[in-house]
Coordinates of N, CA, C and O in Angstrom, one line a residue:
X1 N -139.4 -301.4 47.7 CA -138.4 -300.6 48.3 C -138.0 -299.5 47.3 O -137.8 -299.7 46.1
X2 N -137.8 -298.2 48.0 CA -137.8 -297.2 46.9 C -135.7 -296.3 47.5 O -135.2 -295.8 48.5
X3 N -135.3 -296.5 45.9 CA -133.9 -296.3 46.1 C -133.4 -295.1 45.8 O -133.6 -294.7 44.6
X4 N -132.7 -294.3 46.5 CA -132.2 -293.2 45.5 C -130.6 -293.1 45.5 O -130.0 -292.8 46.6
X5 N -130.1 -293.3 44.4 CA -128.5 -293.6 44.2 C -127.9 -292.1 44.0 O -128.4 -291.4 43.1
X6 N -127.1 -291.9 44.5 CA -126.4 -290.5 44.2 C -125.1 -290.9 43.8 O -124.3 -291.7 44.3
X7 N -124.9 -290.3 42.5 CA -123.7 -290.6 41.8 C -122.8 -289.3 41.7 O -123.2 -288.4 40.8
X8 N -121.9 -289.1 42.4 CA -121.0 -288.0 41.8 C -120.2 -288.0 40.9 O -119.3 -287.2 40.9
X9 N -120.2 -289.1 39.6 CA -119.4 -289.2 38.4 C -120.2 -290.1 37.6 O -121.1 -290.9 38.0
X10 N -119.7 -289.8 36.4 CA -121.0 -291.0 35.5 C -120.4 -291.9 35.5 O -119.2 -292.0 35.2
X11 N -121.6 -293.3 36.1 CA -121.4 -294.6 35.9 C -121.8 -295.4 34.4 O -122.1 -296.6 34.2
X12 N -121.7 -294.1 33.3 CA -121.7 -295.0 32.1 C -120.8 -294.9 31.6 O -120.9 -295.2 30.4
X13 N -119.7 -294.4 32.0 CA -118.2 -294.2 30.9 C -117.9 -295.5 31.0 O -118.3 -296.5 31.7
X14 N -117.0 -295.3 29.8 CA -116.0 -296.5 29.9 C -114.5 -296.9 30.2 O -114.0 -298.0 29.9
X15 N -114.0 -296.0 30.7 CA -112.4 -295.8 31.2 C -112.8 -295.8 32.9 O -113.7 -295.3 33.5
X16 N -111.5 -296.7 33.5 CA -111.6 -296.4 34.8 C -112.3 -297.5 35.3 O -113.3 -298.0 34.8
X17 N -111.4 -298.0 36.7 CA -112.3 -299.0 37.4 C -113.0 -298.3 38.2 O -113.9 -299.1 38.3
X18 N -113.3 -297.3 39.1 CA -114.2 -296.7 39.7 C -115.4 -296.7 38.9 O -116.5 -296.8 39.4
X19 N -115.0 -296.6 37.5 CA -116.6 -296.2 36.8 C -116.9 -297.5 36.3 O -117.8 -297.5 35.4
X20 N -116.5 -298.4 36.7 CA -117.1 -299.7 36.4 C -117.6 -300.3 37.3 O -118.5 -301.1 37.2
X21 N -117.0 -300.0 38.5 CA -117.2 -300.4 40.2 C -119.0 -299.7 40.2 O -120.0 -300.4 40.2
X22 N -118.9 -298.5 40.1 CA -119.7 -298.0 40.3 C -121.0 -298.6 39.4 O -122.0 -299.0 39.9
X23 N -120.5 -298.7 37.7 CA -122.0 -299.2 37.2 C -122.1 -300.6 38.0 O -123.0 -300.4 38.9
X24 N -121.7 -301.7 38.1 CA -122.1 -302.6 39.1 C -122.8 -302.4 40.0 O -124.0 -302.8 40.0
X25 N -122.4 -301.4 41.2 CA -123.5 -301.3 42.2 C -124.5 -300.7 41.9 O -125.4 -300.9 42.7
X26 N -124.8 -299.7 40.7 CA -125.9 -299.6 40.5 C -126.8 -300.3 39.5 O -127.9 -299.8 39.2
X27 N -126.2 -301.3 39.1 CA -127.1 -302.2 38.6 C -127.5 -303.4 39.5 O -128.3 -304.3 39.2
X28 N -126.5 -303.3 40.6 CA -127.2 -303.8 41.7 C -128.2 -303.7 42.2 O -129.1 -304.5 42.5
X29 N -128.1 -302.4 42.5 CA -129.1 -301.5 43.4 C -130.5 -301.5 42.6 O -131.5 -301.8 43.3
X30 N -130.7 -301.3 40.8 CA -131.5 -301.5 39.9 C -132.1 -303.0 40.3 O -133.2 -303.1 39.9
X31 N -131.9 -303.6 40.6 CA -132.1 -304.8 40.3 C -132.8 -305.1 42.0 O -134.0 -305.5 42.1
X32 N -132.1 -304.8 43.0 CA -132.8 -305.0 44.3 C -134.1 -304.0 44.6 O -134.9 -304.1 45.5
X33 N -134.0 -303.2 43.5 CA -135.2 -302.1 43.9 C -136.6 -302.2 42.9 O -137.7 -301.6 42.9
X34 N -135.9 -303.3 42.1 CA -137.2 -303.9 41.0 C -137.8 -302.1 40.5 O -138.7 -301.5 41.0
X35 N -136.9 -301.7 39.2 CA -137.5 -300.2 38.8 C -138.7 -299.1 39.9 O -139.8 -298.5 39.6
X36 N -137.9 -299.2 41.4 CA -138.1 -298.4 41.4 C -136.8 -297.5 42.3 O -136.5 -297.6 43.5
X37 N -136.1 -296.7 41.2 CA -134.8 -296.7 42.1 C -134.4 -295.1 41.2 O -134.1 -295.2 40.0
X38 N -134.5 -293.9 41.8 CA -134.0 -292.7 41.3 C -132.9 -292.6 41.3 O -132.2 -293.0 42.3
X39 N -132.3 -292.1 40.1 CA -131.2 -291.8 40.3 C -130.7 -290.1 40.3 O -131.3 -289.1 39.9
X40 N -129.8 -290.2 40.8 CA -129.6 -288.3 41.0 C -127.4 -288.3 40.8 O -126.6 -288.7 41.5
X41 N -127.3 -287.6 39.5 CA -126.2 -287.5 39.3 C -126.3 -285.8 38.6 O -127.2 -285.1 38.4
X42 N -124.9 -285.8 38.4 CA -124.5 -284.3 38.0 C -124.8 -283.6 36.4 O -124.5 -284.3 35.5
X43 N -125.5 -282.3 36.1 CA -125.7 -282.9 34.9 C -125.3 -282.6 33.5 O -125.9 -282.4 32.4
X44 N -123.7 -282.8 33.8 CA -123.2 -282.9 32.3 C -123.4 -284.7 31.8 O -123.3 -285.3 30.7
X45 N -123.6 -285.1 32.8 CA -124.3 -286.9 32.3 C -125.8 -286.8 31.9 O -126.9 -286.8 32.5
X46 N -125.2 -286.6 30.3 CA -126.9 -286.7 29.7 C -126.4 -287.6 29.1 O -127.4 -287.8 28.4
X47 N -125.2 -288.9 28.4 CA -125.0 -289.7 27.3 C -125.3 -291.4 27.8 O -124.8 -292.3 27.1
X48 N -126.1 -291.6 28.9 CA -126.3 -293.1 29.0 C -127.6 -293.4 27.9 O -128.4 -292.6 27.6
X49 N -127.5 -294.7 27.4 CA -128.1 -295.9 27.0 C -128.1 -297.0 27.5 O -128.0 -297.9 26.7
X50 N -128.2 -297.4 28.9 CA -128.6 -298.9 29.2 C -129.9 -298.6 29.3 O -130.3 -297.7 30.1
X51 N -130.9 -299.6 28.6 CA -132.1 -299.4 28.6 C -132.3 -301.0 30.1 O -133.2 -301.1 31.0
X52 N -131.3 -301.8 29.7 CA -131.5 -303.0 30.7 C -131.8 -302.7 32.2 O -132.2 -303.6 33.0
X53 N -131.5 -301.5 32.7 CA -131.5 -301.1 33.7 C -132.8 -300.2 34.5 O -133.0 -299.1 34.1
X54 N -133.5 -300.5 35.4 CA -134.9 -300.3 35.8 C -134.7 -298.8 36.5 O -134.6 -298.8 37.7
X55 N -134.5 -297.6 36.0 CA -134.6 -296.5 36.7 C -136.2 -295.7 36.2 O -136.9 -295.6 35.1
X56 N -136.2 -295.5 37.1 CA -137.6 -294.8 37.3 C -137.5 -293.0 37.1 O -138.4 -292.4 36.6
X57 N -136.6 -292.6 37.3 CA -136.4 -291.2 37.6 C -135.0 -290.6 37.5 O -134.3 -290.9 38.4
X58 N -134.6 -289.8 36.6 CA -133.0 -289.2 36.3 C -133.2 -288.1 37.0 O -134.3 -287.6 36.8
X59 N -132.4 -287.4 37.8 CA -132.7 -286.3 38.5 C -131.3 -286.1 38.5 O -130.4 -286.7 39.2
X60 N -131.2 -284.6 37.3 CA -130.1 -283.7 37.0 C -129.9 -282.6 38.0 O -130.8 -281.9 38.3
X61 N -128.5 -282.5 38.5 CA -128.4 -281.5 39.7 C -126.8 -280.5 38.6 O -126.0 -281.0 37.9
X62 N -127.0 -279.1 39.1 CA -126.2 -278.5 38.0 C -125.4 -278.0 39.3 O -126.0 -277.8 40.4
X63 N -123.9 -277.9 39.2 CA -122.8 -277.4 40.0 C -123.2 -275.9 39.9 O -123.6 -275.2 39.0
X64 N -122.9 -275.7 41.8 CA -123.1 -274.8 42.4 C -122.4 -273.6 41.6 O -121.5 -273.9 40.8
X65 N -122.8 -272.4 41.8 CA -121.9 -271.3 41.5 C -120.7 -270.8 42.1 O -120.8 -271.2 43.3
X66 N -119.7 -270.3 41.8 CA -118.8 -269.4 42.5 C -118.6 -269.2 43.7 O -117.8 -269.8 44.5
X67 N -119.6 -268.2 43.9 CA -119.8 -267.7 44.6 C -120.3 -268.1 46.1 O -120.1 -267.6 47.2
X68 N -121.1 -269.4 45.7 CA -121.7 -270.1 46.7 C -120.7 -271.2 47.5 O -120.6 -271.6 48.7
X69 N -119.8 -271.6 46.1 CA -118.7 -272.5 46.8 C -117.4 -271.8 47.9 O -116.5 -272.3 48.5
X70 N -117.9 -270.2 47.8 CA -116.9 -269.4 48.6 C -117.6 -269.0 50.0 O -117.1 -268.9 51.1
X71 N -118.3 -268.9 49.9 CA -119.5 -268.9 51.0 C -119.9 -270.0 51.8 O -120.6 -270.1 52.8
X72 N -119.2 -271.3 51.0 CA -119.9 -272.5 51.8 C -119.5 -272.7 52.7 O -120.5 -273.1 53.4
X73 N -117.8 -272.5 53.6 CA -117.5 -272.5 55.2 C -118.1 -271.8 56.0 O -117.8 -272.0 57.2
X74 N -119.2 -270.5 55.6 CA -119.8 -269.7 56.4 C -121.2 -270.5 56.4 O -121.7 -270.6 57.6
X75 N -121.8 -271.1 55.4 CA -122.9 -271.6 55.5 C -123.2 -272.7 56.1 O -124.0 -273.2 56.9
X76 N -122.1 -272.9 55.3 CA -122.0 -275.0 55.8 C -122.4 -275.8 55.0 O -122.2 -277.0 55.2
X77 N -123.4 -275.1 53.6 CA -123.5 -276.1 52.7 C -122.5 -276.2 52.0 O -121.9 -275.3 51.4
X78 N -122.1 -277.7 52.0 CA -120.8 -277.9 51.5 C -121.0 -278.8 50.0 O -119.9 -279.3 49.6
X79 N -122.0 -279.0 49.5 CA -122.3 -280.3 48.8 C -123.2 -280.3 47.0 O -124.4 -280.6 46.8
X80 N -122.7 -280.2 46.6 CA -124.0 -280.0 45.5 C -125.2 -280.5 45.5 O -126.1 -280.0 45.0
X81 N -125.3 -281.7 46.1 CA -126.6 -282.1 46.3 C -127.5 -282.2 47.5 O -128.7 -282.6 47.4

């Protein structure tokens, strides 16, 4: 089974129960997907080290521009990813 986790905050900090809630479920998710499970977060998260964790693929997405986020009620893309 092939996973793709979308994270809109990094689940490797260490402050915060969301960001602990969160590494759980994705080491949930790591673990039900037997390495094969992408992940796709935003990309000032370049500082993880769990190597325990079976990800297959980091897939960095960089925040929209300006411009585009003013334009987005005309477009309708509303979403960074």
């Amino acid at each position: 089974m092939n996973i793709l986790y979308i994270c809109y905050h990094n689940p490797f900090g260490t402050k915060g129960g969301g960001v602990m809630a969160s590494h759980a479920y994705l080491r949930a998710c790591c673990d039900i997907a037997q390495g094969k499970l992408d992940l796709m977060c935003a990309s000032y998260i370049k500082d993880f080290n769990d190597n325990s964790m079976n990800i297959s693929k980091v897939i960095y997405v960089q925040e929209r521009p300006f411009f585009k986020k003013l334009m987005s009620p005309i477009t309708g893309y509303m979403s960074r990813y």
